Amino acid sequence: MKAVYKKYILDFKRPSGTSRGLLTQKETWFIILKKNDKVGIGECGILRGLSIDDVPNYEEKLKWACNNIYLGLDVLLNHLIEFPSIQFGLEQAFLSIASENPFILFKNNFSNSEATIAINGLIWMGEEPFMHQQIQQKIEERFSCIKMKIGAIDFDKEISLLKSIRAKYKKEEIELRVDANGAFKEDALDKLKILAELDLHSIEQPIKQGNYAQMKNLCGVAPIPIALDEELIGIFNVTKKEELIQTIQPQYIILKPSLVGGFKGCNEWISIAEKYDIGWWITSALESNVGLNAIAQWTFGLKNDMPQGLGTGSLYTNNFKSPLEVSNGAIRYNKSQDWQENLIDSLCI
């Protein structure tokens, strides 16, 4: 078996805002496997400035993985413990080359076009009119769960936006989630009390990761459920994962395979969360449709009925044509649609 890697830059249709700044491009990498007449593909979805493997020797590690592909998946995963996005790319690539169809990694009712996955509609940060426009669009598209990124514009304006939704839709009609991306400071609890008046489902990562004592205190007294996200990044050891969950005792954890070690890393977190009766859901990390497809097929098999965070495929001008479709607040795999012609071959050039 031979392996090569390829860098690809995804271009956002319009700058997308988070509390860490505006995103205009997204760097990603692909691992392509070839053996006889079979091919496999996996996406290494690194997020610069957030991924634990955003390090100078990232490409060097990708090259090492490809040069040593003969070692097999298990050995490679152990060697690449501190490179979760490469671990995830390899998991996908090995599943892909072992499949009859390189884009059907898991055979289930989702990949067979017989079932859909409920997802949240994502509202990006920006000027108030733009955020209002996004909210209205998601409601018209019949999303029953809306996730709004907060922490970048004026907090009062963000509250006003959320109130505008609640004025029209009760929590039974529209589930509201917010994601602060660690933007709150010492006034975090005061802000959570204000947010609680809006019947929110949860808030992701209200304060910066690594402040275990403060996060534990917030999870214990906050009037709305807290979901850990960035907090999980860089925790590789299963024992350390359990210690974090025991210490902070969150209400939810959010799992991004590219950031926490692929399917294997996520499954470890899920087992621990369920042991302590903590909820969880899966979110993509701005991958192209290749990585999103793998995450969606795997997620369906987990049988989690909560809306998942898998609605990022339409963000880019140069994403790959795929059978993935979003409609009525859900993502589906429309097997009557084809993947982009010669997609894998074009990445090998």
mmCIF file of N, CA and C in Angstrom, residues 66-190:
data_model
loop_
_atom_site.group_PDB
_atom_site.id
_atom_site.type_symbol
_atom_site.label_atom_id
_atom_site.label_comp_id
_atom_site.label_asym_id
_atom_site.label_seq_id
_atom_site.Cartn_x
_atom_site.Cartn_y
_atom_site.Cartn_z
ATOM 1 N N CYS A 66 2.749 8.785 6.075
ATOM 2 C CA CYS A 66 2.623 8.214 4.737
ATOM 3 C C CYS A 66 3.787 7.277 4.411
ATOM 4 N N ASN A 67 4.981 7.663 4.827
ATOM 5 C CA ASN A 67 6.158 6.815 4.565
ATOM 6 C C ASN A 67 6.128 5.515 5.365
ATOM 7 N N ASN A 68 5.404 5.507 6.457
ATOM 8 C CA ASN A 68 5.352 4.330 7.330
ATOM 9 C C ASN A 68 3.970 3.698 7.373
ATOM 10 N N ILE A 69 3.216 3.871 6.309
ATOM 11 C CA ILE A 69 1.848 3.375 6.269
ATOM 12 C C ILE A 69 1.797 1.861 6.446
ATOM 13 N N TYR A 70 2.891 1.170 6.105
ATOM 14 C CA TYR A 70 2.963 -0.293 6.217
ATOM 15 C C TYR A 70 2.860 -0.757 7.666
ATOM 16 N N LEU A 71 3.069 0.138 8.620
ATOM 17 C CA LEU A 71 2.996 -0.241 10.042
ATOM 18 C C LEU A 71 1.577 -0.616 10.468
ATOM 19 N N GLY A 72 0.588 -0.156 9.720
ATOM 20 C CA GLY A 72 -0.799 -0.456 10.059
ATOM 21 C C GLY A 72 -1.417 0.613 10.945
ATOM 22 N N LEU A 73 -2.737 0.632 10.972
ATOM 23 C CA LEU A 73 -3.461 1.717 11.640
ATOM 24 C C LEU A 73 -3.174 1.784 13.136
ATOM 25 N N ASP A 74 -3.251 0.665 13.838
ATOM 26 C CA ASP A 74 -3.100 0.700 15.292
ATOM 27 C C ASP A 74 -1.739 1.258 15.705
ATOM 28 N N VAL A 75 -0.688 0.812 15.049
ATOM 29 C CA VAL A 75 0.659 1.281 15.389
ATOM 30 C C VAL A 75 0.791 2.773 15.073
ATOM 31 N N LEU A 76 0.258 3.191 13.929
ATOM 32 C CA LEU A 76 0.328 4.593 13.540
ATOM 33 C C LEU A 76 -0.417 5.478 14.535
ATOM 34 N N LEU A 77 -1.585 5.048 14.966
ATOM 35 C CA LEU A 77 -2.360 5.833 15.924
ATOM 36 C C LEU A 77 -1.594 6.016 17.234
ATOM 37 N N ASN A 78 -0.929 4.966 17.684
ATOM 38 C CA ASN A 78 -0.149 5.059 18.921
ATOM 39 C C ASN A 78 1.038 6.010 18.779
ATOM 40 N N HIS A 79 1.660 6.006 17.592
ATOM 41 C CA HIS A 79 2.805 6.888 17.351
ATOM 42 C C HIS A 79 2.377 8.351 17.238
ATOM 43 N N LEU A 80 1.120 8.571 16.857
ATOM 44 C CA LEU A 80 0.649 9.927 16.553
ATOM 45 C C LEU A 80 -0.327 10.444 17.607
ATOM 46 N N ILE A 81 -0.148 10.038 18.840
ATOM 47 C CA ILE A 81 -1.075 10.369 19.912
ATOM 48 C C ILE A 81 -1.241 11.881 20.074
ATOM 49 N N GLU A 82 -0.193 12.661 19.786
ATOM 50 C CA GLU A 82 -0.266 14.113 19.950
ATOM 51 C C GLU A 82 -0.662 14.826 18.655
ATOM 52 N N PHE A 83 -1.118 14.047 17.670
ATOM 53 C CA PHE A 83 -1.565 14.610 16.395
ATOM 54 C C PHE A 83 -2.967 14.060 16.070
ATOM 55 N N PRO A 84 -3.973 14.525 16.827
ATOM 56 C CA PRO A 84 -5.321 13.952 16.684
ATOM 57 C C PRO A 84 -5.928 14.111 15.298
ATOM 58 N N SER A 85 -5.616 15.202 14.595
ATOM 59 C CA SER A 85 -6.208 15.366 13.264
ATOM 60 C C SER A 85 -5.631 14.365 12.270
ATOM 61 N N ILE A 86 -4.342 14.027 12.428
ATOM 62 C CA ILE A 86 -3.736 13.011 11.559
ATOM 63 C C ILE A 86 -4.277 11.632 11.920
ATOM 64 N N GLN A 87 -4.466 11.385 13.202
ATOM 65 C CA GLN A 87 -5.094 10.127 13.620
ATOM 66 C C GLN A 87 -6.445 9.959 12.924
ATOM 67 N N PHE A 88 -7.233 11.022 12.931
ATOM 68 C CA PHE A 88 -8.564 10.952 12.332
ATOM 69 C C PHE A 88 -8.487 10.746 10.822
ATOM 70 N N GLY A 89 -7.554 11.436 10.167
ATOM 71 C CA GLY A 89 -7.392 11.242 8.733
ATOM 72 C C GLY A 89 -7.024 9.810 8.379
ATOM 73 N N LEU A 90 -6.162 9.214 9.192
ATOM 74 C CA LEU A 90 -5.765 7.819 8.955
ATOM 75 C C LEU A 90 -6.927 6.862 9.188
ATOM 76 N N GLU A 91 -7.697 7.082 10.235
ATOM 77 C CA GLU A 91 -8.871 6.226 10.481
ATOM 78 C C GLU A 91 -9.787 6.228 9.262
ATOM 79 N N GLN A 92 -10.070 7.417 8.759
ATOM 80 C CA GLN A 92 -10.933 7.526 7.575
ATOM 81 C C GLN A 92 -10.333 6.811 6.377
ATOM 82 N N ALA A 93 -9.043 7.059 6.127
ATOM 83 C CA ALA A 93 -8.397 6.510 4.929
ATOM 84 C C ALA A 93 -8.402 4.985 4.948
ATOM 85 N N PHE A 94 -8.123 4.388 6.109
ATOM 86 C CA PHE A 94 -8.114 2.922 6.198
ATOM 87 C C PHE A 94 -9.525 2.354 6.035
ATOM 88 N N LEU A 95 -10.536 3.021 6.598
ATOM 89 C CA LEU A 95 -11.916 2.576 6.391
ATOM 90 C C LEU A 95 -12.310 2.728 4.922
ATOM 91 N N SER A 96 -11.861 3.821 4.317
ATOM 92 C CA SER A 96 -12.209 4.128 2.934
ATOM 93 C C SER A 96 -11.662 3.092 1.961
ATOM 94 N N ILE A 97 -10.390 2.726 2.115
ATOM 95 C CA ILE A 97 -9.786 1.786 1.171
ATOM 96 C C ILE A 97 -10.307 0.368 1.376
ATOM 97 N N ALA A 98 -10.831 0.104 2.568
ATOM 98 C CA ALA A 98 -11.377 -1.228 2.848
ATOM 99 C C ALA A 98 -12.821 -1.371 2.368
ATOM 100 N N SER A 99 -13.429 -0.267 1.930
ATOM 101 C CA SER A 99 -14.834 -0.280 1.530
ATOM 102 C C SER A 99 -14.979 -0.475 0.019
ATOM 103 N N GLU A 100 -16.144 -0.971 -0.380
ATOM 104 C CA GLU A 100 -16.438 -1.105 -1.804
ATOM 105 C C GLU A 100 -16.489 0.273 -2.459
ATOM 106 N N ASN A 101 -17.076 1.219 -1.765
ATOM 107 C CA ASN A 101 -17.156 2.606 -2.206
ATOM 108 C C ASN A 101 -16.299 3.432 -1.249
ATOM 109 N N PRO A 102 -15.281 4.152 -1.740
ATOM 110 C CA PRO A 102 -14.376 4.865 -0.834
ATOM 111 C C PRO A 102 -15.045 5.947 -0.005
ATOM 112 N N PHE A 103 -16.296 6.304 -0.337
ATOM 113 C CA PHE A 103 -17.006 7.333 0.417
ATOM 114 C C PHE A 103 -18.085 6.755 1.333
ATOM 115 N N ILE A 104 -18.239 5.445 1.327
ATOM 116 C CA ILE A 104 -19.168 4.794 2.263
ATOM 117 C C ILE A 104 -18.330 4.091 3.321
ATOM 118 N N LEU A 105 -18.070 4.781 4.408
ATOM 119 C CA LEU A 105 -17.207 4.246 5.461
ATOM 120 C C LEU A 105 -17.969 3.379 6.442
ATOM 121 N N PHE A 106 -19.267 3.680 6.596
ATOM 122 C CA PHE A 106 -20.126 2.917 7.509
ATOM 123 C C PHE A 106 -21.429 2.624 6.778
ATOM 124 N N LYS A 107 -21.768 1.359 6.672
ATOM 125 C CA LYS A 107 -23.024 0.986 6.042
ATOM 126 C C LYS A 107 -24.143 1.055 7.084
ATOM 127 N N ASN A 108 -25.031 2.012 6.913
ATOM 128 C CA ASN A 108 -26.169 2.142 7.815
ATOM 129 C C ASN A 108 -27.297 2.869 7.077
ATOM 130 N N ASN A 109 -28.384 3.131 7.770
ATOM 131 C CA ASN A 109 -29.526 3.754 7.103
ATOM 132 C C ASN A 109 -29.242 5.184 6.655
ATOM 133 N N PHE A 110 -28.261 5.837 7.270
ATOM 134 C CA PHE A 110 -27.893 7.180 6.823
ATOM 135 C C PHE A 110 -27.156 7.107 5.489
ATOM 136 N N SER A 111 -26.105 6.302 5.419
ATOM 137 C CA SER A 111 -25.325 6.223 4.181
ATOM 138 C C SER A 111 -26.115 5.571 3.053
ATOM 139 N N ASN A 112 -27.199 4.888 3.414
ATOM 140 C CA ASN A 112 -28.061 4.266 2.408
ATOM 141 C C ASN A 112 -29.236 5.163 2.019
ATOM 142 N N SER A 113 -29.221 6.402 2.512
ATOM 143 C CA SER A 113 -30.240 7.418 2.179
ATOM 144 C C SER A 113 -31.614 7.119 2.750
ATOM 145 N N GLU A 114 -31.679 6.283 3.770
ATOM 146 C CA GLU A 114 -32.975 5.926 4.347
ATOM 147 C C GLU A 114 -33.272 6.679 5.642
ATOM 148 N N ALA A 115 -32.317 7.454 6.144
ATOM 149 C CA ALA A 115 -32.529 8.173 7.399
ATOM 150 C C ALA A 115 -31.714 9.462 7.372
ATOM 151 N N THR A 116 -32.098 10.414 8.204
ATOM 152 C CA THR A 116 -31.408 11.685 8.307
ATOM 153 C C THR A 116 -30.887 11.877 9.730
ATOM 154 N N ILE A 117 -30.070 12.910 9.919
ATOM 155 C CA ILE A 117 -29.565 13.270 11.239
ATOM 156 C C ILE A 117 -29.990 14.705 11.528
ATOM 157 N N ALA A 118 -30.697 14.911 12.633
ATOM 158 C CA ALA A 118 -31.080 16.268 13.033
ATOM 159 C C ALA A 118 -29.825 17.062 13.383
ATOM 160 N N ILE A 119 -29.758 18.306 12.919
ATOM 161 C CA ILE A 119 -28.585 19.140 13.186
ATOM 162 C C ILE A 119 -29.033 20.525 13.659
ATOM 163 N N ASN A 120 -28.093 21.241 14.284
ATOM 164 C CA ASN A 120 -28.407 22.619 14.650
ATOM 165 C C ASN A 120 -28.060 23.568 13.494
ATOM 166 N N GLY A 121 -28.800 24.657 13.419
ATOM 167 C CA GLY A 121 -28.492 25.709 12.459
ATOM 168 C C GLY A 121 -27.518 26.679 13.100
ATOM 169 N N LEU A 122 -26.380 26.899 12.466
ATOM 170 C CA LEU A 122 -25.310 27.688 13.073
ATOM 171 C C LEU A 122 -25.393 29.152 12.661
ATOM 172 N N ILE A 123 -25.390 30.038 13.671
ATOM 173 C CA ILE A 123 -25.413 31.481 13.456
ATOM 174 C C ILE A 123 -24.029 32.034 13.771
ATOM 175 N N TRP A 124 -23.366 32.565 12.744
ATOM 176 C CA TRP A 124 -22.018 33.103 12.930
ATOM 177 C C TRP A 124 -22.066 34.524 13.466
ATOM 178 N N MET A 125 -21.012 34.906 14.178
ATOM 179 C CA MET A 125 -20.910 36.271 14.684
ATOM 180 C C MET A 125 -20.739 37.256 13.533
ATOM 181 N N GLY A 126 -21.239 38.454 13.766
ATOM 182 C CA GLY A 126 -21.114 39.503 12.776
ATOM 183 C C GLY A 126 -21.920 40.707 13.203
ATOM 184 N N GLU A 127 -22.109 41.646 12.307
ATOM 185 C CA GLU A 127 -22.937 42.798 12.613
ATOM 186 C C GLU A 127 -24.369 42.345 12.876
ATOM 187 N N GLU A 128 -25.070 43.125 13.699
ATOM 188 C CA GLU A 128 -26.411 42.737 14.132
ATOM 189 C C GLU A 128 -27.355 42.422 12.974
ATOM 190 N N PRO A 129 -27.416 43.222 11.899
ATOM 191 C CA PRO A 129 -28.318 42.887 10.785
ATOM 192 C C PRO A 129 -27.983 41.538 10.138
ATOM 193 N N PHE A 130 -26.689 41.248 10.020
ATOM 194 C CA PHE A 130 -26.276 39.976 9.423
ATOM 195 C C PHE A 130 -26.706 38.800 10.299
ATOM 196 N N MET A 131 -26.588 38.957 11.616
ATOM 197 C CA MET A 131 -26.998 37.876 12.507
ATOM 198 C C MET A 131 -28.515 37.696 12.473
ATOM 199 N N HIS A 132 -29.262 38.795 12.417
ATOM 200 C CA HIS A 132 -30.716 38.704 12.264
ATOM 201 C C HIS A 132 -31.071 37.971 10.971
ATOM 202 N N GLN A 133 -30.355 38.288 9.900
ATOM 203 C CA GLN A 133 -30.599 37.648 8.602
ATOM 204 C C GLN A 133 -30.372 36.144 8.690
ATOM 205 N N GLN A 134 -29.292 35.737 9.358
ATOM 206 C CA GLN A 134 -29.000 34.311 9.510
ATOM 207 C C GLN A 134 -30.090 33.603 10.313
ATOM 208 N N ILE A 135 -30.515 34.244 11.400
ATOM 209 C CA ILE A 135 -31.552 33.659 12.252
ATOM 210 C C ILE A 135 -32.830 33.427 11.462
ATOM 211 N N GLN A 136 -33.255 34.449 10.718
ATOM 212 C CA GLN A 136 -34.477 34.328 9.930
ATOM 213 C C GLN A 136 -34.347 33.216 8.896
ATOM 214 N N GLN A 137 -33.166 33.116 8.279
ATOM 215 C CA GLN A 137 -32.946 32.085 7.264
ATOM 216 C C GLN A 137 -33.048 30.688 7.876
ATOM 217 N N LYS A 138 -32.444 30.492 9.044
ATOM 218 C CA LYS A 138 -32.485 29.172 9.677
ATOM 219 C C LYS A 138 -33.908 28.789 10.070
ATOM 220 N N ILE A 139 -34.677 29.757 10.522
ATOM 221 C CA ILE A 139 -36.066 29.470 10.886
ATOM 222 C C ILE A 139 -36.879 29.111 9.648
ATOM 223 N N GLU A 140 -36.640 29.857 8.554
ATOM 224 C CA GLU A 140 -37.338 29.548 7.300
ATOM 225 C C GLU A 140 -36.943 28.177 6.767
ATOM 226 N N GLU A 141 -35.717 27.756 7.062
ATOM 227 C CA GLU A 141 -35.250 26.441 6.635
ATOM 228 C C GLU A 141 -35.691 25.330 7.588
ATOM 229 N N ARG A 142 -36.521 25.693 8.555
ATOM 230 C CA ARG A 142 -37.195 24.744 9.456
ATOM 231 C C ARG A 142 -36.233 24.033 10.400
ATOM 232 N N PHE A 143 -35.222 24.749 10.853
ATOM 233 C CA PHE A 143 -34.384 24.222 11.919
ATOM 234 C C PHE A 143 -35.144 24.342 13.236
ATOM 235 N N SER A 144 -35.130 23.296 14.017
ATOM 236 C CA SER A 144 -35.765 23.335 15.343
ATOM 237 C C SER A 144 -34.735 23.577 16.438
ATOM 238 N N CYS A 145 -33.448 23.620 16.048
ATOM 239 C CA CYS A 145 -32.363 23.888 16.992
ATOM 240 C C CYS A 145 -31.413 24.899 16.349
ATOM 241 N N ILE A 146 -31.183 26.008 17.030
ATOM 242 C CA ILE A 146 -30.302 27.051 16.527
ATOM 243 C C ILE A 146 -29.169 27.257 17.523
ATOM 244 N N LYS A 147 -27.954 27.295 16.991
ATOM 245 C CA LYS A 147 -26.769 27.553 17.813
ATOM 246 C C LYS A 147 -26.170 28.891 17.383
ATOM 247 N N MET A 148 -26.013 29.784 18.359
ATOM 248 C CA MET A 148 -25.487 31.113 18.052
ATOM 249 C C MET A 148 -24.154 31.325 18.747
ATOM 250 N N LYS A 149 -23.167 31.726 17.968
ATOM 251 C CA LYS A 149 -21.874 32.066 18.545
ATOM 252 C C LYS A 149 -21.959 33.460 19.162
ATOM 253 N N ILE A 150 -21.487 33.585 20.406
ATOM 254 C CA ILE A 150 -21.548 34.858 21.110
ATOM 255 C C ILE A 150 -20.165 35.184 21.671
ATOM 256 N N GLY A 151 -20.013 36.425 22.151
ATOM 257 C CA GLY A 151 -18.765 36.791 22.799
ATOM 258 C C GLY A 151 -17.889 37.737 22.010
ATOM 259 N N ALA A 152 -18.330 38.128 20.816
ATOM 260 C CA ALA A 152 -17.494 39.001 19.989
ATOM 261 C C ALA A 152 -18.092 40.395 19.863
ATOM 262 N N ILE A 153 -19.407 40.484 19.669
ATOM 263 C CA ILE A 153 -20.032 41.796 19.607
ATOM 264 C C ILE A 153 -20.547 42.163 20.998
ATOM 265 N N ASP A 154 -21.170 43.312 21.121
ATOM 266 C CA ASP A 154 -21.678 43.771 22.412
ATOM 267 C C ASP A 154 -22.652 42.756 23.009
ATOM 268 N N PHE A 155 -22.458 42.415 24.292
ATOM 269 C CA PHE A 155 -23.274 41.390 24.936
ATOM 270 C C PHE A 155 -24.746 41.770 24.926
ATOM 271 N N ASP A 156 -25.062 43.040 25.153
ATOM 272 C CA ASP A 156 -26.463 43.476 25.151
ATOM 273 C C ASP A 156 -27.112 43.244 23.788
ATOM 274 N N LYS A 157 -26.343 43.444 22.716
ATOM 275 C CA LYS A 157 -26.877 43.200 21.377
ATOM 276 C C LYS A 157 -27.131 41.709 21.163
ATOM 277 N N GLU A 158 -26.226 40.885 21.696
ATOM 278 C CA GLU A 158 -26.423 39.436 21.578
ATOM 279 C C GLU A 158 -27.676 38.995 22.335
ATOM 280 N N ILE A 159 -27.889 39.561 23.511
ATOM 281 C CA ILE A 159 -29.095 39.250 24.283
ATOM 282 C C ILE A 159 -30.340 39.688 23.515
ATOM 283 N N SER A 160 -30.253 40.862 22.883
ATOM 284 C CA SER A 160 -31.378 41.351 22.100
ATOM 285 C C SER A 160 -31.719 40.403 20.953
ATOM 286 N N LEU A 161 -30.684 39.867 20.303
ATOM 287 C CA LEU A 161 -30.907 38.916 19.215
ATOM 288 C C LEU A 161 -31.600 37.652 19.729
ATOM 289 N N LEU A 162 -31.119 37.148 20.850
ATOM 290 C CA LEU A 162 -31.725 35.947 21.417
ATOM 291 C C LEU A 162 -33.166 36.218 21.869
ATOM 292 N N LYS A 163 -33.396 37.398 22.424
ATOM 293 C CA LYS A 163 -34.758 37.759 22.844
ATOM 294 C C LYS A 163 -35.683 37.827 21.640
ATOM 295 N N SER A 164 -35.162 38.278 20.499
ATOM 296 C CA SER A 164 -36.001 38.378 19.304
ATOM 297 C C SER A 164 -36.488 37.004 18.854
ATOM 298 N N ILE A 165 -35.672 35.979 19.099
ATOM 299 C CA ILE A 165 -36.096 34.611 18.778
ATOM 300 C C ILE A 165 -37.137 34.138 19.779
ATOM 301 N N ARG A 166 -36.843 34.352 21.055
ATOM 302 C CA ARG A 166 -37.751 33.883 22.106
ATOM 303 C C ARG A 166 -39.095 34.607 22.082
ATOM 304 N N ALA A 167 -39.117 35.834 21.566
ATOM 305 C CA ALA A 167 -40.376 36.567 21.481
ATOM 306 C C ALA A 167 -41.345 35.885 20.517
ATOM 307 N N LYS A 168 -40.780 35.151 19.545
ATOM 308 C CA LYS A 168 -41.614 34.488 18.540
ATOM 309 C C LYS A 168 -41.755 32.986 18.780
ATOM 310 N N TYR A 169 -40.740 32.389 19.386
ATOM 311 C CA TYR A 169 -40.727 30.930 19.491
ATOM 312 C C TYR A 169 -40.389 30.495 20.913
ATOM 313 N N LYS A 170 -41.232 29.667 21.482
ATOM 314 C CA LYS A 170 -40.971 29.111 22.807
ATOM 315 C C LYS A 170 -39.902 28.027 22.708
ATOM 316 N N LYS A 171 -39.354 27.638 23.867
ATOM 317 C CA LYS A 171 -38.288 26.633 23.870
ATOM 318 C C LYS A 171 -38.753 25.298 23.299
ATOM 319 N N GLU A 172 -40.065 25.033 23.376
ATOM 320 C CA GLU A 172 -40.594 23.790 22.805
ATOM 321 C C GLU A 172 -40.592 23.832 21.277
ATOM 322 N N GLU A 173 -40.526 25.044 20.711
ATOM 323 C CA GLU A 173 -40.550 25.193 19.261
ATOM 324 C C GLU A 173 -39.138 25.340 18.679
ATOM 325 N N ILE A 174 -38.298 26.135 19.340
ATOM 326 C CA ILE A 174 -36.923 26.344 18.899
ATOM 327 C C ILE A 174 -35.983 26.133 20.076
ATOM 328 N N GLU A 175 -35.086 25.162 19.960
ATOM 329 C CA GLU A 175 -34.056 24.950 20.977
ATOM 330 C C GLU A 175 -32.895 25.904 20.686
ATOM 331 N N LEU A 176 -32.487 26.660 21.680
ATOM 332 C CA LEU A 176 -31.405 27.623 21.515
ATOM 333 C C LEU A 176 -30.158 27.167 22.263
ATOM 334 N N ARG A 177 -29.053 27.090 21.521
ATOM 335 C CA ARG A 177 -27.746 26.831 22.121
ATOM 336 C C ARG A 177 -26.853 28.032 21.823
ATOM 337 N N VAL A 178 -25.946 28.349 22.738
ATOM 338 C CA VAL A 178 -24.972 29.408 22.466
ATOM 339 C C VAL A 178 -23.574 28.862 22.706
ATOM 340 N N ASP A 179 -22.617 29.462 22.004
ATOM 341 C CA ASP A 179 -21.220 29.036 22.096
ATOM 342 C C ASP A 179 -20.361 30.281 22.301
ATOM 343 N N ALA A 180 -19.745 30.381 23.480
ATOM 344 C CA ALA A 180 -18.936 31.553 23.805
ATOM 345 C C ALA A 180 -17.474 31.392 23.401
ATOM 346 N N ASN A 181 -17.060 30.181 23.039
ATOM 347 C CA ASN A 181 -15.664 29.938 22.656
ATOM 348 C C ASN A 181 -14.681 30.499 23.686
ATOM 349 N N GLY A 182 -15.067 30.404 24.975
ATOM 350 C CA GLY A 182 -14.172 30.830 26.047
ATOM 351 C C GLY A 182 -14.054 32.328 26.237
ATOM 352 N N ALA A 183 -15.025 33.097 25.739
ATOM 353 C CA ALA A 183 -14.895 34.560 25.719
ATOM 354 C C ALA A 183 -15.210 35.246 27.043
ATOM 355 N N PHE A 184 -15.967 34.590 27.953
ATOM 356 C CA PHE A 184 -16.367 35.259 29.189
ATOM 357 C C PHE A 184 -15.199 35.313 30.175
ATOM 358 N N LYS A 185 -15.215 36.332 31.025
ATOM 359 C CA LYS A 185 -14.139 36.530 32.004
ATOM 360 C C LYS A 185 -14.696 36.354 33.416
ATOM 361 N N GLU A 186 -14.324 37.282 34.344
ATOM 362 C CA GLU A 186 -14.749 37.181 35.730
ATOM 363 C C GLU A 186 -16.260 37.354 35.882
ATOM 364 N N ASP A 187 -16.893 37.985 34.877
ATOM 365 C CA ASP A 187 -18.339 38.218 34.960
ATOM 366 C C ASP A 187 -19.142 37.070 34.352
ATOM 367 N N ALA A 188 -18.522 35.921 34.199
ATOM 368 C CA ALA A 188 -19.175 34.796 33.518
ATOM 369 C C ALA A 188 -20.501 34.415 34.169
ATOM 370 N N LEU A 189 -20.527 34.279 35.481
ATOM 371 C CA LEU A 189 -21.753 33.843 36.151
ATOM 372 C C LEU A 189 -22.868 34.867 35.979
ATOM 373 N N ASP A 190 -22.536 36.152 36.059
ATOM 374 C CA ASP A 190 -23.550 37.192 35.863
ATOM 375 C C ASP A 190 -24.157 37.086 34.466
#
